[in-house]
PDB file of C-alpha atoms in Angstrom:
ATOM      1  CA  LEU Q  36     -13.802  -6.955   4.550  1.00 55.00           C
ATOM      2  CA  ALA Q  37     -14.583  -3.109   5.470  1.00 62.00           C
ATOM      3  CA  LYS Q  38     -14.695  -1.502   1.895  1.00 82.00           C
ATOM      4  CA  THR Q  39     -13.664   1.844   1.656  1.00 90.00           C
ATOM      5  CA  THR Q  40     -15.180   4.811  -0.570  1.00 93.00           C
ATOM      6  CA  GLN Q  41     -13.219   7.920  -1.106  1.00 95.00           C
ATOM      7  CA  PRO Q  42     -13.646  10.782  -3.657  1.00 97.00           C
ATOM      8  CA  ILE Q  43     -11.859   9.764  -7.235  1.00 96.00           C
ATOM      9  CA  SER Q  44      -9.998  13.135  -7.160  1.00 97.00           C
ATOM     10  CA  MET Q  45      -9.768  16.621  -5.490  1.00 98.00           C
ATOM     11  CA  ASP Q  46      -8.181  19.976  -6.659  1.00 98.00           C
ATOM     12  CA  SER Q  47      -6.509  22.544  -4.270  1.00 98.00           C
ATOM     13  CA  TYR Q  48      -4.280  25.559  -4.364  1.00 98.00           C
ATOM     14  CA  GLU Q  49      -1.064  25.714  -2.199  1.00 97.00           C
ATOM     15  CA  GLY Q  50      -1.569  27.056   1.225  1.00 97.00           C
ATOM     16  CA  GLN Q  51      -5.002  25.727   1.798  1.00 97.00           C
ATOM     17  CA  GLU Q  52      -6.392  22.833   4.082  1.00 98.00           C
ATOM     18  CA  VAL Q  53      -7.720  19.953   2.134  1.00 98.00           C
ATOM     19  CA  ASN Q  54      -9.984  17.316   3.836  1.00 98.00           C
ATOM     20  CA  ILE Q  55     -10.374  13.918   2.274  1.00 98.00           C
ATOM     21  CA  THR Q  56     -13.407  11.779   3.413  1.00 97.00           C
ATOM     22  CA  CYS Q  57     -13.329   8.116   3.700  1.00 96.00           C
ATOM     23  CA  SER Q  58     -16.477   5.964   4.163  1.00 95.00           C
ATOM     24  CA  HIS Q  59     -16.212   2.642   5.785  1.00 91.00           C
ATOM     25  CA  ASN Q  60     -19.539   1.500   6.558  1.00 90.00           C
ATOM     26  CA  ASN Q  61     -18.681  -2.164   7.936  1.00 87.00           C
ATOM     27  CA  ILE Q  62     -15.706  -1.268  10.046  1.00 88.00           C
ATOM     28  CA  ALA Q  63     -15.496  -4.091  12.941  1.00 86.00           C
ATOM     29  CA  THR Q  64     -14.747  -3.207  16.231  1.00 88.00           C
ATOM     30  CA  ASN Q  65     -11.171  -3.991  16.219  1.00 84.00           C
ATOM     31  CA  ASP Q  66      -9.995  -2.461  12.910  1.00 87.00           C
ATOM     32  CA  TYR Q  67      -8.204   0.978  12.435  1.00 90.00           C
ATOM     33  CA  ILE Q  68      -8.422   3.620  10.000  1.00 92.00           C
ATOM     34  CA  THR Q  69      -4.957   3.934   8.175  1.00 91.00           C
ATOM     35  CA  TRP Q  70      -4.104   6.462   5.511  1.00 94.00           C
ATOM     36  CA  TYR Q  71      -1.287   6.230   3.078  1.00 94.00           C
ATOM     37  CA  GLN Q  72       0.256   8.731   0.237  1.00 97.00           C
ATOM     38  CA  GLN Q  73       1.556   7.419  -3.078  1.00 97.00           C
ATOM     39  CA  PHE Q  74       3.623   9.113  -5.621  1.00 97.00           C
ATOM     40  CA  PRO Q  75       4.009   7.980  -9.024  1.00 93.00           C
ATOM     41  CA  SER Q  76       6.515   4.796  -9.393  1.00 93.00           C
ATOM     42  CA  GLN Q  77       6.592   4.800  -5.483  1.00 95.00           C
ATOM     43  CA  GLY Q  78       5.584   2.482  -2.905  1.00 95.00           C
ATOM     44  CA  PRO Q  79       2.664   4.100  -0.472  1.00 94.00           C
ATOM     45  CA  ARG Q  80       3.887   5.920   2.646  1.00 93.00           C
ATOM     46  CA  PHE Q  81       2.295   5.718   6.081  1.00 91.00           C
ATOM     47  CA  ILE Q  82       0.594   9.341   6.865  1.00 94.00           C
ATOM     48  CA  ILE Q  83      -1.777   8.556  10.185  1.00 94.00           C
ATOM     49  CA  GLN Q  84      -3.552   5.955  11.637  1.00 92.00           C
ATOM     50  CA  GLY Q  85      -6.419   6.242  14.096  1.00 93.00           C
ATOM     51  CA  TYR Q  86      -8.904   4.439  16.216  1.00 93.00           C
ATOM     52  CA  LYS Q  87     -11.595   6.990  17.280  1.00 92.00           C
ATOM     53  CA  THR Q  88     -11.805  10.575  17.637  1.00 92.00           C
ATOM     54  CA  LYS Q  89      -8.867  12.776  16.560  1.00 96.00           C
ATOM     55  CA  VAL Q  90      -5.238  11.715  15.806  1.00 96.00           C
ATOM     56  CA  THR Q  91      -2.429  14.600  14.744  1.00 96.00           C
ATOM     57  CA  ASN Q  92       1.091  14.168  13.910  1.00 95.00           C
ATOM     58  CA  GLU Q  93       3.308  16.694  12.025  1.00 94.00           C
ATOM     59  CA  VAL Q  94       2.089  16.261   8.508  1.00 94.00           C
ATOM     60  CA  ALA Q  95      -1.714  15.468   9.115  1.00 97.00           C
ATOM     61  CA  SER Q  96      -4.746  15.228  11.189  1.00 98.00           C
ATOM     62  CA  LEU Q  97      -7.448  12.425  11.500  1.00 98.00           C
ATOM     63  CA  PHE Q  98     -10.965  13.044  12.540  1.00 97.00           C
ATOM     64  CA  ILE Q  99     -13.256   9.625  13.140  1.00 97.00           C
ATOM     65  CA  PRO Q 100     -16.638  10.328  14.277  1.00 96.00           C
ATOM     66  CA  ALA Q 101     -18.614   8.455  17.345  1.00 96.00           C
ATOM     67  CA  ASP Q 102     -19.778   5.663  14.769  1.00 95.00           C
ATOM     68  CA  ARG Q 103     -16.411   5.595  13.067  1.00 94.00           C
ATOM     69  CA  LYS Q 104     -18.515   4.845   9.719  1.00 94.00           C
ATOM     70  CA  SER Q 105     -16.283   7.464   8.229  1.00 95.00           C
ATOM     71  CA  SER Q 106     -12.944   9.485   8.730  1.00 96.00           C
ATOM     72  CA  THR Q 107     -11.449  12.418   7.420  1.00 98.00           C
ATOM     73  CA  LEU Q 108      -8.065  13.097   6.614  1.00 98.00           C
ATOM     74  CA  SER Q 109      -6.963  16.879   7.096  1.00 98.00           C
ATOM     75  CA  LEU Q 110      -3.725  18.096   5.432  1.00 98.00           C
ATOM     76  CA  PRO Q 111      -3.066  21.584   6.662  1.00 95.00           C
ATOM     77  CA  ARG Q 112      -1.601  24.208   4.115  1.00 94.00           C
ATOM     78  CA  VAL Q 113      -0.823  21.639   1.275  1.00 97.00           C
ATOM     79  CA  SER Q 114       1.905  22.601  -1.234  1.00 97.00           C
ATOM     80  CA  LEU Q 115       2.521  21.370  -4.503  1.00 97.00           C
ATOM     81  CA  SER Q 116       4.627  18.181  -3.422  1.00 97.00           C
ATOM     82  CA  ASP Q 117       1.564  16.966  -1.613  1.00 97.00           C
ATOM     83  CA  THR Q 118      -0.017  16.222  -5.035  1.00 98.00           C
ATOM     84  CA  ALA Q 119      -0.472  12.483  -4.879  1.00 98.00           C
ATOM     85  CA  VAL Q 120      -3.093   9.619  -4.104  1.00 98.00           C
ATOM     86  CA  TYR Q 121      -4.334   9.297  -0.967  1.00 98.00           C
ATOM     87  CA  TYR Q 122      -5.568   5.865   0.239  1.00 95.00           C
ATOM     88  CA  CYS Q 123      -7.842   5.052   3.255  1.00 94.00           C
ATOM     89  CA  LEU Q 124      -7.588   1.705   4.446  1.00 91.00           C
ATOM     90  CA  VAL Q 125      -9.234  -0.236   7.130  1.00 88.00           C
ATOM     91  CA  THR Q 126      -6.801  -2.707   9.108  1.00 81.00           C
ATOM     92  CA  GLY Q 127      -7.388  -5.231  11.838  1.00 73.00           C
ATOM     93  CA  ASP Q 128      -5.519  -5.448  14.784  1.00 58.00           C
ATOM     94  CA  SER Q 129      -5.157  -9.450  14.555  1.00 48.00           C
ATOM     95  CA  GLY Q 130      -3.236  -9.010  11.256  1.00 45.00           C
ATOM     96  CA  TYR Q 131      -3.226  -7.745   7.669  1.00 46.00           C
ATOM     97  CA  SER Q 132      -6.404  -9.751   5.990  1.00 46.00           C
ATOM     98  CA  THR Q 133      -8.095  -6.306   5.558  1.00 51.00           C
ATOM     99  CA  LEU Q 134      -4.842  -4.513   3.849  1.00 70.00           C
ATOM    100  CA  THR Q 135      -6.957  -4.069   0.910  1.00 77.00           C
ATOM    101  CA  PHE Q 136      -6.435  -0.839  -1.300  1.00 86.00           C
ATOM    102  CA  GLY Q 137      -9.445   0.752  -2.711  1.00 86.00           C
ATOM    103  CA  LYS Q 138      -9.263   3.338  -5.351  1.00 89.00           C
ATOM    104  CA  GLY Q 139      -7.788   6.441  -3.818  1.00 95.00           C
ATOM    105  CA  THR Q 140      -8.012   9.983  -4.277  1.00 97.00           C
ATOM    106  CA  MET Q 141      -5.888  11.792  -6.635  1.00 97.00           C
ATOM    107  CA  LEU Q 142      -4.854  14.919  -5.059  1.00 98.00           C
ATOM    108  CA  LEU Q 143      -3.969  17.953  -7.683  1.00 98.00           C
ATOM    109  CA  VAL Q 144      -2.487  20.998  -5.657  1.00 98.00           C
ATOM    110  CA  SER Q 145      -2.025  24.143  -7.916  1.00 97.00           C
ATOM    111  CA  PRO Q 146       0.004  27.000  -7.701  1.00 96.00           C
TER     112      PRO Q 146
ATOM    113  CA  GLY O 248       9.309   4.281  10.730  1.00 65.00           C
ATOM    114  CA  ALA O 249      10.573   1.108   9.716  1.00 80.00           C
ATOM    115  CA  VAL O 250      12.246   0.668   6.602  1.00 90.00           C
ATOM    116  CA  VAL O 251      11.543  -1.940   3.795  1.00 94.00           C
ATOM    117  CA  SER O 252      13.677  -1.926   0.848  1.00 95.00           C
ATOM    118  CA  GLN O 253      13.041  -3.305  -2.438  1.00 96.00           C
ATOM    119  CA  HIS O 254      15.692  -4.585  -4.842  1.00 96.00           C
ATOM    120  CA  PRO O 255      15.885  -4.309  -7.918  1.00 97.00           C
ATOM    121  CA  SER O 256      13.948  -0.545  -8.444  1.00 97.00           C
ATOM    122  CA  TRP O 257      13.389  -1.690 -12.030  1.00 97.00           C
ATOM    123  CA  VAL O 258      14.504  -4.678 -14.154  1.00 97.00           C
ATOM    124  CA  ILE O 259      13.824  -5.665 -17.921  1.00 97.00           C
ATOM    125  CA  CYS O 260      13.790  -8.974 -19.031  1.00 96.00           C
ATOM    126  CA  LYS O 261      13.026 -11.086 -21.963  1.00 97.00           C
ATOM    127  CA  SER O 262       9.773 -13.075 -22.474  1.00 97.00           C
ATOM    128  CA  GLY O 263      10.054 -16.626 -21.083  1.00 97.00           C
ATOM    129  CA  THR O 264      12.713 -15.855 -18.807  1.00 97.00           C
ATOM    130  CA  SER O 265      12.234 -15.590 -14.417  1.00 97.00           C
ATOM    131  CA  VAL O 266      12.593 -12.569 -12.786  1.00 98.00           C
ATOM    132  CA  LYS O 267      13.400 -12.426  -9.026  1.00 97.00           C
ATOM    133  CA  ILE O 268      12.403  -9.541  -6.604  1.00 97.00           C
ATOM    134  CA  GLU O 269      13.689  -9.034  -3.093  1.00 97.00           C
ATOM    135  CA  CYS O 270      12.034  -7.618  -0.190  1.00 95.00           C
ATOM    136  CA  ARG O 271      13.867  -7.007   3.304  1.00 94.00           C
ATOM    137  CA  SER O 272      12.855  -5.278   6.409  1.00 92.00           C
ATOM    138  CA  LEU O 273      15.964  -3.570   7.364  1.00 92.00           C
ATOM    139  CA  ASP O 274      15.077  -2.536  11.148  1.00 88.00           C
ATOM    140  CA  PHE O 275      12.326  -4.843  12.293  1.00 86.00           C
ATOM    141  CA  GLN O 276      11.890  -8.477  11.897  1.00 88.00           C
ATOM    142  CA  ALA O 277       8.655  -8.670   9.431  1.00 86.00           C
ATOM    143  CA  THR O 278       6.210 -11.673  10.410  1.00 83.00           C
ATOM    144  CA  THR O 279       4.003 -11.277   7.515  1.00 87.00           C
ATOM    145  CA  MET O 280       4.798  -9.665   4.051  1.00 91.00           C
ATOM    146  CA  PHE O 281       2.616  -8.825   1.283  1.00 92.00           C
ATOM    147  CA  TRP O 282       3.035  -8.537  -2.191  1.00 95.00           C
ATOM    148  CA  TYR O 283       1.098  -6.147  -4.569  1.00 95.00           C
ATOM    149  CA  ARG O 284       0.857  -5.248  -8.250  1.00 96.00           C
ATOM    150  CA  GLN O 285      -0.252  -2.134  -9.493  1.00 96.00           C
ATOM    151  CA  PHE O 286      -0.820  -1.220 -13.289  1.00 95.00           C
ATOM    152  CA  PRO O 287      -0.788   2.190 -14.503  1.00 92.00           C
ATOM    153  CA  LYS O 288      -3.409   4.795 -12.581  1.00 90.00           C
ATOM    154  CA  GLN O 289      -4.738   1.899 -11.097  1.00 93.00           C
ATOM    155  CA  SER O 290      -4.735   1.193  -7.258  1.00 94.00           C
ATOM    156  CA  LEU O 291      -2.640  -1.681  -5.735  1.00 94.00           C
ATOM    157  CA  MET O 292      -3.750  -5.204  -5.932  1.00 93.00           C
ATOM    158  CA  LEU O 293      -2.835  -7.616  -3.402  1.00 92.00           C
ATOM    159  CA  MET O 294      -1.375 -10.547  -4.863  1.00 94.00           C
ATOM    160  CA  ALA O 295      -0.097 -12.802  -1.695  1.00 93.00           C
ATOM    161  CA  THR O 296       0.103 -12.793   1.942  1.00 90.00           C
ATOM    162  CA  SER O 297       3.002 -14.845   3.307  1.00 88.00           C
ATOM    163  CA  ASN O 298       4.282 -15.449   6.984  1.00 85.00           C
ATOM    164  CA  GLU O 299       7.725 -16.313   7.687  1.00 81.00           C
ATOM    165  CA  GLY O 300       8.316 -20.253   7.288  1.00 80.00           C
ATOM    166  CA  SER O 301       4.949 -21.124   5.739  1.00 83.00           C
ATOM    167  CA  LYS O 302       3.536 -21.115   2.497  1.00 87.00           C
ATOM    168  CA  ALA O 303       1.931 -18.141   0.832  1.00 91.00           C
ATOM    169  CA  THR O 304      -1.660 -17.342   0.898  1.00 92.00           C
ATOM    170  CA  TYR O 305      -2.428 -16.068  -2.840  1.00 94.00           C
ATOM    171  CA  GLU O 306      -5.401 -14.003  -3.691  1.00 92.00           C
ATOM    172  CA  GLN O 307      -8.205 -15.422  -6.139  1.00 92.00           C
ATOM    173  CA  GLY O 308      -7.120 -15.211  -9.660  1.00 94.00           C
ATOM    174  CA  VAL O 309      -3.127 -15.207  -8.596  1.00 95.00           C
ATOM    175  CA  GLU O 310      -1.127 -18.124  -9.852  1.00 95.00           C
ATOM    176  CA  LYS O 311       0.854 -19.672  -7.582  1.00 93.00           C
ATOM    177  CA  ASP O 312       3.056 -21.732  -9.744  1.00 95.00           C
ATOM    178  CA  LYS O 313       3.938 -18.148 -11.928  1.00 96.00           C
ATOM    179  CA  PHE O 314       4.388 -16.027  -9.082  1.00 97.00           C
ATOM    180  CA  LEU O 315       6.452 -17.968  -6.673  1.00 96.00           C
ATOM    181  CA  ILE O 316       7.022 -16.431  -3.475  1.00 94.00           C
ATOM    182  CA  ASN O 317       9.545 -17.456  -0.538  1.00 91.00           C
ATOM    183  CA  HIS O 318       9.553 -16.199   2.801  1.00 88.00           C
ATOM    184  CA  ALA O 319      12.297 -17.973   4.137  1.00 82.00           C
ATOM    185  CA  SER O 320      13.385 -15.234   7.110  1.00 89.00           C
ATOM    186  CA  LEU O 321      11.700 -12.620   9.390  1.00 88.00           C
ATOM    187  CA  THR O 322      13.662 -10.200   7.266  1.00 92.00           C
ATOM    188  CA  LEU O 323      13.527 -11.399   3.487  1.00 93.00           C
ATOM    189  CA  SER O 324      10.574 -12.480   1.090  1.00 93.00           C
ATOM    190  CA  THR O 325      11.122 -12.829  -2.479  1.00 95.00           C
ATOM    191  CA  LEU O 326       8.905 -12.792  -5.466  1.00 97.00           C
ATOM    192  CA  THR O 327       9.968 -14.874  -8.565  1.00 97.00           C
ATOM    193  CA  VAL O 328       8.081 -14.125 -11.647  1.00 98.00           C
ATOM    194  CA  THR O 329       8.401 -17.098 -13.650  1.00 97.00           C
ATOM    195  CA  SER O 330       8.213 -17.560 -17.390  1.00 97.00           C
ATOM    196  CA  ALA O 331       7.542 -13.942 -17.891  1.00 97.00           C
ATOM    197  CA  HIS O 332       5.270 -12.351 -20.538  1.00 97.00           C
ATOM    198  CA  PRO O 333       4.588  -8.727 -21.842  1.00 97.00           C
ATOM    199  CA  GLU O 334       1.246  -8.674 -19.754  1.00 96.00           C
ATOM    200  CA  ASP O 335       3.268  -9.371 -16.598  1.00 97.00           C
ATOM    201  CA  SER O 336       4.724  -5.666 -17.084  1.00 97.00           C
ATOM    202  CA  SER O 337       3.822  -3.795 -13.919  1.00 97.00           C
ATOM    203  CA  PHE O 338       4.787  -2.318 -10.687  1.00 97.00           C
ATOM    204  CA  TYR O 339       5.298  -4.682  -8.096  1.00 98.00           C
ATOM    205  CA  ILE O 340       5.511  -3.595  -4.311  1.00 97.00           C
ATOM    206  CA  CYS O 341       5.984  -5.317  -1.023  1.00 95.00           C
ATOM    207  CA  SER O 342       4.980  -4.531   2.355  1.00 93.00           C
ATOM    208  CA  ALA O 343       5.847  -5.787   5.828  1.00 90.00           C
ATOM    209  CA  GLY O 344       4.346  -5.606   9.096  1.00 81.00           C
ATOM    210  CA  GLN O 345       5.613  -6.478  12.567  1.00 70.00           C
ATOM    211  CA  GLY O 346       2.806  -7.376  14.471  1.00 63.00           C
ATOM    212  CA  GLY O 347       0.881  -4.293  14.789  1.00 64.00           C
ATOM    213  CA  THR O 348      -1.720  -2.490  12.777  1.00 68.00           C
ATOM    214  CA  GLU O 349       0.698  -0.476  10.797  1.00 74.00           C
ATOM    215  CA  ALA O 350       2.442  -2.231   7.430  1.00 82.00           C
ATOM    216  CA  PHE O 351       5.648  -0.571   5.931  1.00 89.00           C
ATOM    217  CA  PHE O 352       5.940  -0.406   2.069  1.00 93.00           C
ATOM    218  CA  GLY O 353       9.041  -0.881  -0.273  1.00 95.00           C
ATOM    219  CA  GLN O 354       9.812   1.511  -3.159  1.00 96.00           C
ATOM    220  CA  GLY O 355       8.504  -0.794  -5.554  1.00 97.00           C
ATOM    221  CA  THR O 356       9.976  -2.564  -8.580  1.00 98.00           C
ATOM    222  CA  ARG O 357       9.107  -1.983 -12.452  1.00 97.00           C
ATOM    223  CA  LEU O 358       9.075  -4.888 -14.257  1.00 98.00           C
ATOM    224  CA  THR O 359       9.242  -4.863 -18.101  1.00 97.00           C
ATOM    225  CA  VAL O 360       9.062  -7.621 -20.202  1.00 97.00           C
ATOM    226  CA  VAL O 361       9.864  -7.487 -23.780  1.00 97.00           C
TER     227      VAL O 361
END
């Protein structure tokens, strides 16, 4: 299983851009990279998913270099409500055998 | 995105009793469902994976006779914690997939055993 490594915590201020990097050195050819957000006492919420290069949606961007051994979740202009734990997962396209959560990154956004 | 509903959101039970948690995919058919357990300030720990109509696959260290999983239909999976004890108190979360690389999570169930 591809193991992921993320910073344990990050601090930011409202209005700033936040970039959270995840390492996944053993990612397989058919694996995708998926990011989830979790608030206390809630289930994880899907943020974004990508395979290579750059993916952008209404809430975030995901940058994946050519070797795919890492990825960076970019949150533009964070607000206090973005304070949460962010998980990077490597998910296989043939199923969910790799839907294993690492420790995640606790993002604290201050005023 | 697809919606996964978990019920109940929280439950308190007496030690020795059993508790059932339901996980439903509301607007899609879930070929695979996952059950997780999360202790305070820790990450989600995968307990088991179930496919509709077949027995669940449990992760190492998870007692299958204590955590009974039934995935009888493509929209419903249940987790029953049998003979619950205080150490089973935790946040239980289900997720469901519909065949792609994305899984959708329920809102979680807070179980407290007293």
